Short mmCIF file of C-alpha atoms in Angstrom, two decimals:
data_model
loop_
_atom_site.label_atom_id
_atom_site.label_comp_id
_atom_site.label_asym_id
_atom_site.label_seq_id
_atom_site.Cartn_x
_atom_site.Cartn_y
_atom_site.Cartn_z
CA MET L 1 155.32 47.89 210.55
CA ASN L 2 157.81 46.63 208.01
CA ASP L 3 159.91 48.47 205.58
CA ASP L 4 157.45 47.85 202.73
CA GLU L 5 154.57 49.35 204.74
CA LYS L 6 156.58 52.32 205.61
CA ALA L 7 157.56 52.75 201.92
CA ILE L 8 154.06 52.60 200.83
CA ARG L 9 152.86 55.15 203.46
CA GLN L 10 155.61 57.39 202.37
CA VAL L 11 154.32 57.29 198.80
CA VAL L 12 150.98 58.46 199.97
CA ASP L 13 152.54 61.16 202.14
CA THR L 14 154.76 62.34 199.22
CA TRP L 15 151.81 62.39 196.80
CA MET L 16 149.80 64.60 199.20
CA THR L 17 152.59 66.99 199.82
CA ALA L 18 153.61 67.19 196.03
CA SER L 19 149.99 67.74 195.24
CA LYS L 20 149.55 70.61 197.75
CA SER L 21 152.79 72.35 196.47
CA GLY L 22 151.93 71.77 192.78
CA ASP L 23 154.78 69.51 192.08
CA LEU L 24 153.42 67.45 189.21
CA ALA L 25 156.75 65.93 188.30
CA THR L 26 156.99 64.20 191.79
CA VAL L 27 153.39 63.00 191.59
CA LEU L 28 154.13 61.53 188.18
CA SER L 29 157.25 59.80 189.52
CA LEU L 30 155.02 58.02 192.01
CA MET L 31 153.09 56.17 189.31
CA THR L 32 153.98 53.27 187.12
CA ASP L 33 154.13 53.93 183.38
CA ASP L 34 151.08 51.70 182.78
CA VAL L 35 148.97 53.21 185.63
CA ILE L 36 145.32 53.23 185.22
CA PHE L 37 142.90 55.47 187.01
CA THR L 38 139.11 54.64 187.25
CA VAL L 39 136.75 57.37 188.29
CA PRO L 40 132.93 57.75 188.05
CA GLY L 41 131.62 59.06 184.74
CA GLN L 42 134.77 58.67 182.68
CA GLU L 43 136.42 55.94 180.72
CA PRO L 44 139.80 54.67 182.50
CA PHE L 45 142.76 56.83 181.85
CA GLY L 46 146.48 56.58 182.21
CA LYS L 47 149.59 58.71 183.10
CA ALA L 48 149.42 61.18 180.11
CA ALA L 49 145.76 62.04 180.65
CA PHE L 50 146.35 62.50 184.34
CA ALA L 51 149.35 64.88 183.64
CA LYS L 52 147.16 66.84 181.00
CA ALA L 53 144.38 67.23 183.54
CA SER L 54 146.71 68.28 186.18
CA GLN L 55 148.33 70.93 184.01
CA GLY L 56 144.96 72.27 183.39
CA MET L 57 144.56 72.88 187.18
CA ALA L 58 147.99 74.63 187.53
CA ASP L 59 146.37 77.66 188.93
CA ALA L 60 144.42 75.86 191.67
CA ARG L 61 145.61 75.52 195.23
CA ILE L 62 145.19 72.00 196.50
CA ASP L 63 144.65 70.99 200.07
CA GLY L 64 143.50 67.79 201.76
CA THR L 65 144.13 64.67 203.72
CA SER L 66 144.43 61.02 202.99
CA GLU L 67 143.90 58.39 205.68
CA ILE L 68 144.98 54.86 204.97
CA LEU L 69 142.34 52.64 206.37
CA GLU L 70 143.71 49.39 205.16
CA LEU L 71 147.11 48.35 203.73
CA GLN L 72 147.80 44.79 202.57
CA LEU L 73 151.07 43.42 201.06
CA LEU L 74 150.82 40.71 198.46
CA GLY L 75 154.54 40.14 197.39
CA ASP L 76 155.54 42.75 194.85
CA TRP L 77 151.94 44.10 194.85
CA ALA L 78 150.07 45.90 197.65
CA PHE L 79 146.63 47.54 198.03
CA ILE L 80 145.45 50.48 200.16
CA ARG L 81 142.13 51.60 201.03
CA ASN L 82 142.09 55.36 201.63
CA ARG L 83 139.60 58.01 202.79
CA ILE L 84 140.45 61.29 201.12
CA GLU L 85 139.28 64.91 201.93
CA MET L 86 140.48 67.50 199.46
CA SER L 87 139.72 70.98 198.22
CA ALA L 88 140.81 72.74 195.09
CA THR L 89 140.59 76.60 195.14
CA SER L 90 141.16 78.42 191.97
CA PRO L 91 140.00 82.00 190.89
CA GLY L 92 136.73 80.52 189.79
CA GLY L 93 135.93 79.22 193.22
CA SER L 94 136.32 76.20 195.46
CA VAL L 95 135.54 72.56 194.99
CA HIS L 96 135.49 70.08 197.96
CA ARG L 97 135.63 66.32 197.46
CA SER L 98 135.69 63.46 199.77
CA GLY L 99 135.43 59.67 199.45
CA TYR L 100 137.39 56.40 199.25
CA THR L 101 139.95 54.96 196.95
CA LEU L 102 141.10 51.58 196.34
CA THR L 103 144.67 51.69 195.07
CA LEU L 104 147.08 48.90 193.97
CA LEU L 105 150.72 49.57 194.23
CA ARG L 106 153.56 47.63 192.52
CA LYS L 107 157.18 47.46 193.70
CA GLU L 108 159.20 47.99 190.56
CA LYS L 109 162.62 46.72 189.61
CA ASP L 110 164.31 49.72 191.25
CA GLY L 111 162.72 48.68 194.56
CA GLN L 112 160.40 51.64 194.61
CA TRP L 113 156.66 51.33 195.27
CA ARG L 114 154.53 53.13 192.71
CA LEU L 115 150.75 53.60 192.15
CA ALA L 116 149.71 51.07 189.35
CA ARG L 117 145.88 51.06 189.46
CA ASP L 118 143.47 53.44 191.29
CA ALA L 119 139.71 53.19 191.74
CA ASN L 120 138.75 56.59 192.95
CA LEU L 121 135.23 57.06 194.38
CA VAL L 122 135.97 60.65 195.62
CA THR L 123 132.94 62.91 194.80
CA THR L 124 131.82 66.48 195.39
CA LYS L 125 131.28 67.01 199.04
CA LYS L 126 127.84 68.34 199.97
CA GLU L 127 128.00 71.39 202.18
CA GLU L 128 126.06 71.17 205.35
CA THR L 129 123.25 73.58 205.60
CA GLN L 130 120.88 74.59 208.20
CA ASP L 131 117.25 74.70 207.75
CA ARG L 132 115.97 78.35 208.48
CA GLN L 133 112.33 77.88 208.47
#
């Protein structure tokens, strides 16, 4: 594994750790200023909208995992395909989500890899139930 691959994996690990601890400033620092998120059912949105939505979840406890299934380097760009499992628990209850993302990262002038585009297909996870007939 080369230094760029290690750095990209560290971005993912730092993102997850910061998300779990509620450290929004660190999460935002891992994004380019022109980041675009694409999620089902919404228009694409950027860093400011991400920050606002995250602030609205300040009372939630986030937990989860991210598994990089594929990582490809393309010069100062890279993409990763992830599988994410996450839960958000707040006073109103818990939401569990899982699924895949396709993320483009860009190595910026300061040498740091940052998330630039994210197509997130993480959806509400259906709970397993047993048939009690």
